[in-house]
Coordinates of C-alpha atoms in Angstrom, one line a residue:
Chain A
M935 CA -1.5 6.3 -14.8
T936 CA -0.7 2.8 -15.7
T937 CA -3.4 0.6 -17.2
A938 CA -1.9 -2.7 -16.4
T939 CA -4.2 -4.4 -13.9
T940 CA -7.6 -2.9 -13.2
A941 CA -10.8 -3.9 -11.4
A942 CA -13.0 -6.7 -12.5
T943 CA -10.2 -8.4 -14.7
R944 CA -10.5 -11.5 -12.6
P945 CA -13.7 -13.6 -13.1
V946 CA -15.9 -13.4 -10.2
P947 CA -16.9 -16.5 -8.4
L948 CA -20.4 -17.3 -9.1
S949 CA -21.3 -18.6 -5.6
L950 CA -20.7 -15.9 -3.2
D951 CA -20.7 -16.6 0.6
G952 CA -24.0 -15.9 2.2
R953 CA -22.6 -15.0 5.7
V954 CA -19.5 -14.5 7.6
S955 CA -18.0 -17.7 9.2
P956 CA -16.7 -17.5 12.8
G957 CA -13.2 -17.9 11.6
T958 CA -13.5 -14.9 9.5
T959 CA -15.1 -12.9 12.2
V960 CA -12.0 -13.6 14.5
R961 CA -9.6 -12.6 11.6
N962 CA -11.5 -9.4 11.1
V963 CA -11.5 -8.5 14.7
L964 CA -7.8 -9.1 14.8
T965 CA -7.1 -7.1 11.7
L966 CA -9.1 -4.1 13.0
A967 CA -7.3 -4.3 16.4
W968 CA -4.0 -4.3 14.5
R969 CA -5.3 -1.2 12.7
N970 CA -5.9 0.6 15.9
L971 CA -2.6 -0.3 17.4
V972 CA -0.3 0.5 14.4
Q973 CA -1.7 4.0 14.5
I974 CA 0.4 4.7 17.5
K975 CA 3.6 4.3 15.3
H976 CA 2.4 7.5 13.4
N977 CA 1.0 9.3 16.3
P978 CA 3.6 9.3 19.0
M979 CA 1.3 11.8 21.0
E980 CA -0.9 8.8 21.8
L981 CA 1.9 7.1 23.3
I982 CA 2.7 10.1 25.4
D983 CA -1.0 10.1 26.5
L984 CA -0.8 6.4 27.4
S985 CA 2.6 6.7 29.2
I986 CA 3.8 10.1 30.2
Q987 CA 0.5 11.2 31.6
P988 CA 0.1 8.4 34.1
I989 CA 3.7 8.7 35.2
M990 CA 3.1 12.4 35.8
F991 CA 0.0 11.8 37.9
V992 CA 1.9 9.1 40.0
L993 CA 4.8 11.5 40.7
L994 CA 2.6 14.5 41.4
F995 CA 0.3 12.7 43.7
A996 CA 3.0 10.7 45.5
Y997 CA 5.4 13.8 46.1
V998 CA 2.9 16.6 46.3
F999 CA -0.1 15.1 48.1
G1000 CA 1.6 12.3 49.9
P1001 CA 3.6 14.2 52.5
A1002 CA 0.7 16.7 52.9
I1003 CA -1.9 14.0 53.6
G1004 CA 0.0 12.7 56.5
G1005 CA 3.0 10.3 56.8
T1006 CA 5.6 9.9 54.1
V1007 CA 5.7 9.2 50.5
Q1008 CA 6.3 5.6 51.2
D1009 CA 3.1 5.4 53.3
Y1010 CA 1.0 7.0 50.6
L1011 CA 2.1 4.7 47.8
P1012 CA -0.1 1.8 48.7
I1013 CA -3.1 4.1 48.8
V1014 CA -2.4 6.2 45.7
I1015 CA -0.9 3.8 43.2
P1016 CA -4.0 1.5 43.0
G1017 CA -6.1 4.6 42.9
I1018 CA -4.3 6.1 40.0
I1019 CA -4.3 2.8 38.1
A1020 CA -8.1 2.7 38.5
Q1021 CA -8.5 6.4 37.7
N1022 CA -6.4 5.9 34.7
A1023 CA -8.2 3.0 33.4
L1024 CA -11.4 4.9 33.7
F1025 CA -10.1 7.8 31.7
A1026 CA -8.7 5.5 29.1
T1027 CA -12.2 4.2 28.3
M1028 CA -12.8 7.5 26.6
T1029 CA -10.4 6.5 23.7
T1030 CA -13.1 4.0 22.6
G1031 CA -15.7 6.6 22.1
F1032 CA -13.1 9.2 20.7
G1033 CA -11.9 6.7 18.0
L1034 CA -15.4 5.6 17.2
N1035 CA -16.5 9.3 16.7
V1036 CA -13.4 9.9 14.5
D1037 CA -14.3 6.9 12.4
V1038 CA -17.8 7.8 12.0
T1039 CA -17.2 11.5 11.3
K1040 CA -14.3 10.8 8.8
G1041 CA -16.3 8.1 6.8
V1042 CA -14.0 5.2 7.8
F1043 CA -16.9 3.6 9.5
D1044 CA -19.0 3.6 6.2
R1045 CA -16.0 2.1 4.3
L1046 CA -15.6 -0.7 6.8
R1047 CA -19.4 -1.4 6.9
S1048 CA -19.4 -1.6 3.1
L1049 CA -17.0 -4.5 3.1
P1050 CA -18.1 -8.2 3.4
I1051 CA -16.8 -8.4 7.0
S1052 CA -18.3 -9.3 10.3
R1053 CA -20.7 -6.6 11.4
I1054 CA -19.3 -6.7 15.0
A1055 CA -15.8 -6.5 13.9
P1056 CA -15.3 -2.7 13.6
L1057 CA -16.4 -2.1 17.2
S1058 CA -14.9 -5.4 18.6
G1059 CA -11.6 -4.6 17.0
R1060 CA -11.5 -1.2 18.5
M1061 CA -12.3 -2.5 22.0
L1062 CA -9.7 -5.2 21.8
A1063 CA -7.1 -2.6 20.8
D1064 CA -8.2 -0.4 23.6
T1065 CA -7.8 -3.3 26.1
V1066 CA -4.2 -3.8 24.9
K1067 CA -3.6 -0.1 25.5
Q1068 CA -5.1 -0.6 28.9
V1069 CA -2.7 -3.3 29.8
W1070 CA 0.1 -1.1 28.6
S1071 CA -0.9 1.8 30.9
M1072 CA -1.3 -0.4 33.9
A1073 CA 2.1 -2.0 33.3
V1074 CA 3.7 1.5 32.9
L1075 CA 2.0 2.5 36.2
L1076 CA 3.2 -0.5 38.1
V1077 CA 6.7 -0.1 36.8
I1078 CA 7.0 3.5 37.7
G1079 CA 5.3 2.7 41.0
F1080 CA 7.9 0.0 41.6
A1081 CA 10.7 2.5 40.8
I1082 CA 9.6 4.8 43.5
G1083 CA 9.1 2.1 46.1
F1084 CA 5.6 0.6 45.6
R1085 CA 5.4 -3.1 46.1
V1086 CA 2.8 -5.6 45.3
E1087 CA 2.4 -7.2 48.7
T1088 CA 0.1 -10.1 47.7
G1089 CA 1.4 -12.3 44.9
P1090 CA 1.3 -12.8 41.1
L1091 CA -2.3 -14.3 41.1
H1092 CA -3.7 -11.5 43.1
L1093 CA -2.0 -9.1 40.7
L1094 CA -3.5 -10.9 37.7
A1095 CA -6.9 -10.8 39.4
A1096 CA -6.6 -7.1 40.1
L1097 CA -5.7 -6.6 36.3
A1098 CA -8.6 -8.8 35.2
L1099 CA -11.0 -7.0 37.3
L1100 CA -9.9 -3.7 36.0
L1101 CA -10.1 -4.9 32.4
A1102 CA -13.7 -6.4 33.0
F1103 CA -14.8 -3.2 34.7
T1104 CA -13.5 -0.9 31.9
A1105 CA -14.9 -3.1 29.2
L1106 CA -18.3 -2.8 30.7
F1107 CA -17.8 0.9 31.4
A1108 CA -16.6 1.5 27.9
W1109 CA -20.1 1.3 26.6
A1110 CA -20.9 4.6 28.1
S1111 CA -18.0 5.9 26.0
V1112 CA -19.3 4.1 23.0
Y1113 CA -22.6 5.8 23.4
I1114 CA -21.1 9.3 23.8
G1115 CA -18.9 8.6 20.9
L1116 CA -22.0 8.0 18.8
A1117 CA -24.2 10.7 20.3
V1118 CA -21.9 13.8 20.0
S1119 CA -21.0 15.4 16.7
E1120 CA -17.3 15.8 17.0
P1121 CA -14.3 14.0 18.6
E1122 CA -13.4 16.9 20.9
K1123 CA -16.7 16.8 22.6
V1124 CA -16.3 13.1 23.6
Q1125 CA -13.1 14.4 25.5
I1126 CA -14.9 17.3 27.1
F1127 CA -17.9 15.0 28.1
G1128 CA -15.5 12.2 29.4
F1129 CA -13.5 14.7 31.4
T1130 CA -16.5 16.3 33.0
I1131 CA -18.0 13.0 34.0
I1132 CA -15.1 10.8 34.8
F1133 CA -13.2 13.6 36.8
P1134 CA -15.8 13.9 39.6
I1135 CA -16.5 10.2 39.7
T1136 CA -12.8 9.4 40.3
F1137 CA -12.3 12.2 42.9
L1138 CA -15.6 11.5 44.8
S1139 CA -14.1 8.2 45.9
S1140 CA -11.4 6.7 48.1
A1141 CA -9.1 6.6 45.1
F1142 CA -6.6 9.2 46.5
V1143 CA -7.7 9.9 50.1
P1144 CA -9.6 7.9 52.6
I1145 CA -13.2 9.0 53.1
S1146 CA -13.1 11.6 55.9
P1147 CA -15.6 11.2 58.7
R1148 CA -15.5 15.0 58.8
A1149 CA -16.8 15.5 55.3
P1150 CA -20.6 16.3 55.0
E1151 CA -22.7 13.2 55.4
V1152 CA -24.2 13.4 52.0
L1153 CA -20.8 13.5 50.5
Q1154 CA -19.7 10.6 52.6
F1155 CA -22.7 8.6 51.3
V1156 CA -21.9 9.3 47.8
M1157 CA -18.2 8.5 48.2
R1158 CA -18.9 5.3 49.9
N1159 CA -21.3 4.1 47.4
N1160 CA -19.4 5.4 44.3
P1161 CA -18.6 2.3 42.1
M1162 CA -15.1 3.8 41.8
T1163 CA -14.7 3.4 45.5
H1164 CA -15.6 -0.2 45.3
L1165 CA -13.3 -0.7 42.2
V1166 CA -10.4 1.0 44.0
E1167 CA -10.8 -0.9 47.3
A1168 CA -11.0 -4.1 45.5
V1169 CA -7.7 -3.3 43.3
R1170 CA -6.0 -2.0 46.4
G1171 CA -6.9 -5.1 48.5
L1172 CA -5.7 -7.3 45.6
L1173 CA -2.4 -5.4 45.3
V1174 CA -1.3 -4.6 48.8
G1175 CA -3.7 -6.5 51.0
D1176 CA -6.3 -5.1 53.5
Q1177 CA -5.8 -1.5 54.1
G1178 CA -9.0 -1.3 56.3
G1179 CA -11.2 -0.9 53.3
G1180 CA -13.4 -4.0 53.8
P1181 CA -13.6 -7.4 52.1
V1182 CA -12.1 -7.5 48.6
A1183 CA -14.6 -10.0 47.1
E1184 CA -17.5 -7.9 48.1
H1185 CA -16.0 -4.7 46.6
A1186 CA -15.1 -6.6 43.4
A1187 CA -18.7 -8.1 43.1
I1188 CA -20.2 -4.6 43.6
S1189 CA -18.0 -2.8 41.2
L1190 CA -18.6 -5.5 38.5
G1191 CA -22.4 -5.3 39.3
W1192 CA -22.2 -1.5 38.5
G1193 CA -20.4 -2.2 35.4
V1194 CA -23.0 -4.7 34.3
L1195 CA -25.7 -2.2 35.1
M1196 CA -23.8 0.6 33.0
A1197 CA -23.6 -1.8 30.1
A1198 CA -27.2 -2.9 30.4
I1199 CA -28.1 0.8 30.1
F1200 CA -25.7 1.9 27.5
I1201 CA -25.6 -1.1 25.1
P1202 CA -29.2 -0.4 24.1
L1203 CA -28.7 3.3 24.1
S1204 CA -25.7 2.8 21.8
M1205 CA -27.7 0.6 19.4
R1206 CA -30.2 3.2 19.2
A1207 CA -27.8 6.0 18.7
F1208 CA -26.0 3.8 16.1
K1209 CA -29.2 3.4 14.0
R1210 CA -30.0 7.1 14.2
R1211 CA -26.5 8.2 13.4
I1212 CA -25.8 5.9 10.5
Chain B
M203 CA -29.9 -5.7 -21.4
T204 CA -28.8 -6.3 -17.9
F205 CA -28.7 -4.0 -15.0
A206 CA -26.1 -4.0 -12.5
I207 CA -28.1 -1.7 -10.2
E208 CA -32.0 -1.7 -9.9
A209 CA -33.8 0.4 -7.4
E210 CA -37.6 0.6 -7.2
G211 CA -39.7 3.0 -5.1
L212 CA -37.0 3.6 -2.4
V213 CA -38.3 5.6 0.6
K214 CA -36.2 6.5 3.5
H215 CA -37.2 8.7 6.5
F216 CA -34.9 10.4 9.0
G217 CA -37.3 11.6 11.7
E218 CA -39.5 14.1 10.0
T219 CA -37.2 14.4 6.9
R220 CA -38.3 12.3 4.0
A221 CA -34.9 11.8 2.5
L222 CA -36.0 9.4 -0.2
N223 CA -39.5 9.8 -1.7
G224 CA -39.8 6.9 -4.0
V225 CA -36.5 6.7 -6.0
D226 CA -36.4 4.4 -9.1
L227 CA -33.2 4.0 -10.9
T228 CA -31.3 1.5 -13.0
A229 CA -27.7 1.3 -14.3
R230 CA -26.8 -0.8 -17.3
T231 CA -23.9 -3.2 -16.7
G232 CA -20.8 -1.6 -17.5
S233 CA -22.2 1.9 -17.8
V234 CA -21.8 5.1 -15.8
L235 CA -24.9 6.3 -14.1
G236 CA -24.8 9.9 -13.1
V237 CA -27.1 10.7 -10.2
L238 CA -27.4 14.5 -10.4
G239 CA -29.0 16.9 -7.8
P240 CA -28.3 19.6 -5.2
N241 CA -27.2 18.9 -1.7
G242 CA -30.0 17.3 0.4
A243 CA -31.7 16.0 -2.7
G244 CA -31.2 12.3 -1.5
K245 CA -28.2 11.3 -3.6
T246 CA -26.1 10.2 -0.6
T247 CA -29.0 8.4 1.0
S248 CA -29.6 6.5 -2.2
V249 CA -26.0 5.5 -2.3
R250 CA -26.1 4.3 1.3
V251 CA -29.1 2.2 0.6
L252 CA -27.5 0.6 -2.5
A253 CA -24.1 0.1 -0.6
T254 CA -26.0 -1.8 2.2
L255 CA -25.2 0.9 4.8
I256 CA -28.8 1.7 5.6
Q257 CA -32.1 -0.2 4.9
P258 CA -34.8 1.5 3.0
D259 CA -38.2 2.0 4.9
E260 CA -39.9 1.0 1.6
G261 CA -39.1 -0.2 -1.9
Q262 CA -36.4 -2.6 -2.9
A263 CA -33.1 -2.6 -4.7
R264 CA -30.8 -5.2 -6.3
V265 CA -27.2 -4.8 -6.9
G266 CA -25.4 -7.3 -9.1
G267 CA -28.6 -9.3 -9.0
Y268 CA -28.7 -9.5 -5.1
D269 CA -31.2 -7.9 -2.8
V270 CA -29.5 -5.2 -0.7
V271 CA -31.4 -6.1 2.4
K272 CA -31.8 -9.8 2.3
D273 CA -28.4 -10.6 0.6
A274 CA -26.4 -7.6 1.9
H275 CA -23.4 -9.8 2.5
R276 CA -23.3 -11.0 -1.1
V277 CA -23.7 -7.4 -2.4
R278 CA -20.8 -6.2 -0.3
Q279 CA -18.6 -8.8 -2.1
L280 CA -19.4 -7.2 -5.3
I281 CA -19.3 -3.5 -4.6
G282 CA -16.7 -0.7 -3.9
L283 CA -17.7 2.5 -2.1
T284 CA -16.0 5.9 -2.1
G285 CA -17.9 8.2 0.1
Q286 CA -18.3 11.9 0.1
Y287 CA -15.9 12.2 3.0
A288 CA -12.8 10.4 2.0
G289 CA -12.9 7.2 4.1
V290 CA -9.3 6.6 4.9
D291 CA -7.7 6.3 8.2
E292 CA -5.6 9.3 8.5
M293 CA -3.2 7.9 11.1
L294 CA -2.3 5.1 8.7
T295 CA 0.1 5.4 5.7
G296 CA -1.2 4.9 2.3
T297 CA 0.2 1.5 2.1
E298 CA -1.3 0.4 5.6
N299 CA -4.7 1.8 4.6
L300 CA -4.8 -0.5 1.5
V301 CA -3.2 -3.5 3.3
L302 CA -6.0 -3.1 5.8
I303 CA -8.6 -3.4 3.3
G304 CA -6.9 -6.3 1.5
R305 CA -6.5 -8.2 4.8
L306 CA -10.1 -7.6 5.8
L307 CA -11.1 -9.0 2.3
G308 CA -9.2 -12.2 3.1
L309 CA -6.0 -11.6 1.1
R310 CA -2.8 -13.1 2.7
R311 CA -0.3 -10.5 3.8
A312 CA 1.9 -10.7 0.8
Q313 CA -1.0 -10.6 -1.6
A314 CA -2.5 -7.6 0.3
R315 CA 0.9 -5.8 0.1
S316 CA 1.4 -6.4 -3.6
R317 CA -2.2 -5.3 -4.2
A318 CA -1.5 -2.2 -2.3
A319 CA 1.7 -1.4 -4.1
E320 CA 0.0 -2.0 -7.5
L321 CA -2.9 0.5 -6.7
L322 CA -0.6 3.1 -5.2
E323 CA 1.4 2.9 -8.4
R324 CA -1.7 3.2 -10.5
F325 CA -3.0 6.3 -8.6
E326 CA 0.4 8.0 -8.5
L327 CA 0.9 7.7 -4.8
T328 CA 4.0 5.5 -4.6
D329 CA 6.1 8.3 -3.4
A330 CA 3.6 9.0 -0.6
R331 CA 3.0 5.4 0.4
D332 CA 4.9 5.5 3.7
R333 CA 3.5 8.8 4.8
A334 CA 0.5 9.0 7.1
A335 CA -2.7 9.9 5.1
K336 CA -3.2 12.9 7.3
T337 CA -0.3 14.5 5.4
Y338 CA -1.9 14.1 2.1
S339 CA -3.5 16.7 -0.1
G340 CA -7.2 16.7 -0.8
G341 CA -6.7 15.2 -4.1
M342 CA -4.3 12.5 -2.9
R343 CA -6.7 11.5 -0.2
R344 CA -9.5 11.0 -2.7
R345 CA -7.2 9.0 -4.9
L346 CA -6.2 6.9 -1.9
D347 CA -10.0 6.5 -1.1
L348 CA -10.7 5.4 -4.5
A349 CA -7.8 3.0 -4.5
A350 CA -9.2 1.6 -1.2
S351 CA -12.6 0.9 -2.9
L352 CA -10.9 -1.0 -5.7
V353 CA -8.8 -3.4 -3.6
G354 CA -11.4 -6.1 -3.8
R355 CA -11.7 -5.5 -7.7
P356 CA -15.4 -4.6 -7.4
Q357 CA -17.8 -5.1 -10.3
I358 CA -19.9 -2.2 -9.1
L359 CA -18.5 1.1 -7.9
F360 CA -20.3 3.8 -5.9
L361 CA -18.6 7.1 -6.1
D362 CA -20.5 9.6 -3.8
E363 CA -19.5 13.1 -4.9
P364 CA -15.9 12.1 -5.7
T365 CA -14.7 15.4 -6.7
T366 CA -16.6 17.8 -4.2
G367 CA -14.0 20.2 -2.8
L368 CA -11.2 19.4 -5.3
D369 CA -9.4 21.9 -7.4
P370 CA -10.0 21.7 -11.2
R371 CA -6.8 19.8 -11.9
S372 CA -7.4 17.1 -9.4
R373 CA -10.9 17.0 -10.6
G374 CA -9.8 16.4 -14.2
G375 CA -7.4 13.7 -13.0
L376 CA -10.2 11.8 -11.1
W377 CA -12.4 12.0 -14.3
D378 CA -9.7 10.2 -16.2
I379 CA -9.5 7.6 -13.6
V380 CA -13.2 7.0 -13.7
R381 CA -13.2 6.8 -17.5
G382 CA -10.4 4.1 -17.2
L383 CA -12.6 2.0 -14.7
T384 CA -15.5 1.8 -17.2
D385 CA -13.0 0.6 -19.9
D386 CA -12.5 -2.5 -17.6
G387 CA -16.4 -3.1 -17.5
V388 CA -16.9 -1.9 -14.1
T389 CA -20.5 -0.4 -13.5
V390 CA -20.1 3.0 -11.9
L391 CA -22.8 5.0 -10.0
L392 CA -21.7 8.4 -9.5
T393 CA -23.4 11.2 -7.6
T394 CA -22.5 14.8 -8.2
Q395 CA -23.8 18.3 -7.9
Y396 CA -21.7 19.3 -10.8
L397 CA -23.6 19.2 -14.0
E398 CA -20.5 19.4 -16.0
E399 CA -19.3 16.4 -14.3
A400 CA -22.4 14.3 -15.1
D401 CA -22.1 15.6 -18.6
Q402 CA -18.5 14.6 -18.9
L403 CA -18.8 11.1 -17.4
A404 CA -22.1 9.7 -17.3
D405 CA -23.7 7.4 -20.0
D406 CA -27.1 8.0 -18.3
I407 CA -28.3 10.5 -15.9
V408 CA -31.0 10.6 -13.3
V409 CA -31.9 14.0 -11.8
I410 CA -32.9 13.9 -8.1
D411 CA -34.7 16.6 -6.2
H412 CA -36.4 16.5 -2.9
G413 CA -36.0 12.7 -2.6
R414 CA -37.4 11.7 -6.0
V415 CA -36.2 11.3 -9.6
I416 CA -37.5 14.2 -11.6
A417 CA -35.9 13.3 -14.9
R418 CA -33.8 10.7 -16.6
G419 CA -32.0 10.1 -19.8
T420 CA -28.7 10.5 -21.7
P421 CA -27.1 13.9 -21.2
D422 CA -28.2 14.9 -24.8
Q423 CA -31.8 13.7 -24.3
L424 CA -32.0 15.9 -21.2
K425 CA -30.5 18.9 -22.8
T426 CA -33.0 18.5 -25.6
Q427 CA -36.0 17.7 -23.4
A428 CA -35.7 21.0 -21.4
G429 CA -36.3 23.6 -24.2
G430 CA -33.6 22.5 -26.4
Q431 CA -31.8 25.7 -27.2
M432 CA -30.9 28.9 -25.4
L433 CA -31.0 32.5 -26.9
E434 CA -28.4 34.8 -25.4
V435 CA -28.2 38.5 -26.0
R436 CA -25.8 41.0 -24.5
P437 CA -26.4 44.6 -25.2
V438 CA -23.4 46.9 -25.5
T439 CA -25.0 49.4 -23.0
A440 CA -25.7 47.4 -19.8
A441 CA -28.8 49.7 -19.1
D442 CA -30.4 48.3 -22.2
H443 CA -30.9 44.9 -20.7
V444 CA -34.4 45.7 -19.5
T445 CA -35.5 46.6 -23.0
V446 CA -33.8 43.4 -24.3
A447 CA -35.4 41.3 -21.6
R448 CA -38.7 42.7 -22.5
I449 CA -38.3 42.0 -26.3
V450 CA -36.9 38.5 -25.8
G451 CA -39.7 37.7 -23.3
E452 CA -42.3 38.7 -25.8
L453 CA -41.0 36.8 -28.7
T454 CA -39.9 33.6 -26.9
G455 CA -42.9 33.4 -24.6
A456 CA -40.5 32.6 -21.7
Q457 CA -39.4 34.5 -18.7
P458 CA -35.9 35.6 -19.6
E459 CA -33.1 35.4 -17.0
V460 CA -30.7 38.4 -16.7
R461 CA -27.2 37.6 -15.2
D462 CA -24.3 40.1 -15.4
G463 CA -26.0 42.0 -18.3
L464 CA -26.6 38.7 -20.3
V465 CA -30.2 38.1 -21.1
S466 CA -31.0 34.5 -21.8
A467 CA -34.1 32.6 -22.5
P468 CA -34.9 29.0 -23.8
L469 CA -36.1 28.9 -27.3
S470 CA -38.1 26.1 -29.0
D471 CA -38.5 27.8 -32.4
P472 CA -35.2 29.0 -34.0
A473 CA -37.4 31.0 -36.6
V474 CA -37.8 33.7 -33.8
M475 CA -34.2 34.8 -34.2
P476 CA -34.6 37.2 -37.1
A477 CA -37.6 38.8 -35.4
V478 CA -35.5 39.3 -32.3
V479 CA -32.8 41.0 -34.3
R480 CA -35.3 43.3 -36.0
R481 CA -37.2 44.4 -32.9
L482 CA -33.8 45.1 -31.0
D483 CA -32.8 47.1 -34.0
E484 CA -36.1 49.0 -34.1
A485 CA -35.6 49.8 -30.2
G486 CA -32.2 51.3 -31.0
V487 CA -30.4 48.6 -28.9
T488 CA -26.9 47.9 -30.1
V489 CA -26.1 44.2 -29.5
G490 CA -22.7 43.2 -28.4
E491 CA -23.3 39.5 -28.4
L492 CA -26.0 37.3 -29.8
S493 CA -26.1 33.5 -29.7
L494 CA -28.2 30.4 -30.0
R495 CA -26.8 27.4 -28.3
K496 CA -27.8 24.0 -26.8
S497 CA -28.9 24.3 -23.2
S498 CA -26.4 23.4 -20.5
L499 CA -27.3 20.9 -17.9
D500 CA -27.6 23.7 -15.4
E501 CA -30.3 25.1 -17.5
V502 CA -31.9 21.8 -17.8
F503 CA -31.8 21.6 -13.9
F504 CA -33.3 25.0 -13.7
A505 CA -36.1 24.2 -16.2
L506 CA -36.7 21.0 -14.2
T507 CA -36.8 22.3 -10.7
G508 CA -37.3 26.0 -11.0
H509 CA -34.1 26.7 -9.2
H510 CA -30.4 26.6 -10.0
A511 CA -28.3 23.8 -8.4
E512 CA -26.1 26.1 -6.5
E513 CA -28.7 28.1 -4.9
Q514 CA -30.6 25.3 -3.3
Q515 CA -27.3 23.8 -2.4
E516 CA -26.5 26.7 -0.1
A517 CA -30.0 26.7 1.4
E518 CA -29.9 23.2 2.1
D519 CA -26.3 22.8 3.3
A520 CA -27.1 23.5 6.8
Q521 CA -30.0 21.1 6.9
A522 CA -28.1 18.3 5.4
E523 CA -25.3 18.8 7.9
S524 CA -27.6 18.6 10.8
V525 CA -29.2 15.5 9.5
K526 CA -25.8 13.9 9.0
A527 CA -24.6 14.8 12.5
G528 CA -27.8 13.3 13.8
V529 CA -28.5 16.4 15.9

């Protein structure tokens, strides 16, 4: 043990800052986003999670379901690629709750909150990092889709609009994940919860197959009004044009409305869970 | 005399549980205050209030002269916290963990890196600096955690059970580190359930049980306060311990405790010793071991609370866990 430089050898400034400045807040958020991204370097599994899994989904759906559902793989790609992009985005929101739960259970959250940093930075930094991961996954899906024949039929602005819609929706939807992350006792439960909720939501929609008129009427009703259906139809319309799903703007607005509703429910719930947990 | 930490009448509820029930404590600037008590006694909750992580329902506290509720941001600029669960990011390397804290504290990248290198060197983690913290041993993690709490050169350091779960060697190493810190004038508040640890490190001790302070003083004062000395008798024939206990009980006026054939009882009047020897001799008991010594802190704890630290700890482990998990 060297005794060279130790704590409190430096005179402490007499006037301490009373609050965090906006500039510091931005810096704190960026630093904590960096922290959540640099982790990937040491945990290649996460990269596999972010890349291999979506690729596998695309290939399985396109080549196994595509020909079976009717038509060719090429006919199915405009249907399934937007569907998988939306589904993947929804699943990816669970990383927010998972990471938050790990931080809280491991004591990292306490350490961060004991520092003179912006109070919103720990969560905002994580959400920013998760947004970057979302963009990465969407890019991977578009590239693999392109490789097997999927084409954006509209234009770059429409593509950007689709990505913006997905990011906005997932940012709102992520509050459910935050709540789950704070409410359950261990990280694994976040995944179980997420899977059991998101899996049916994504499949009870028009993400992978059109809503069949031969399905039970109740099911048709649920599928038609599932926010996921609205999200997928909007993204699909923005990427490949009208596929008979209805007006894009309306679907986009309804899906965002659902997102706002989710956030309105889960932000207060999260705040309450946070106070109870911490 | 100035106090780096002053708390008055702290009360904190978690649902039905009254975790703090009016805790008063003070730590002199530059001293080590040991907060001693079993699990679930309110040690961690006290630290969390003082480190601005939670707000008390009642009472007030000042750390470094600033109110922990009204001036929380200023308090945070003065303190370092090492929690019960090592608060390091397991996915980051040792260096990255410390650079992260440095950057959050407003250091430039180069400054943060050199501060990290300096602390890693000091805590003998240089060889492991580029490995993810999840590969570290328990002792290494605690050292990294402690290093992280020192990045900002705090004046006041909270160590919440810093050695729980460590092997004796790592524990000794951590003790040396804490001693080194006080040499620099840092005020340390250390919670522990190990009486020996408080004895070793603390200048002053407060004993907490069921959310309130039940005793305070220097380690020596506490030992004297609770009966002063202990009489211990071990008969050669284990079966004789009943007779021994009866005789010791009669003469000391205390209820003797029998553990592994050793009969012990607190003793206030050393003059009883010869009488004990005489009575044992009359009763035909051959004594293998007979001693008079200063009470240990464990016995002090027993005298103060009526139960041993470890017993209650086990009983309350489950409860404390469920409170923590928020279930």
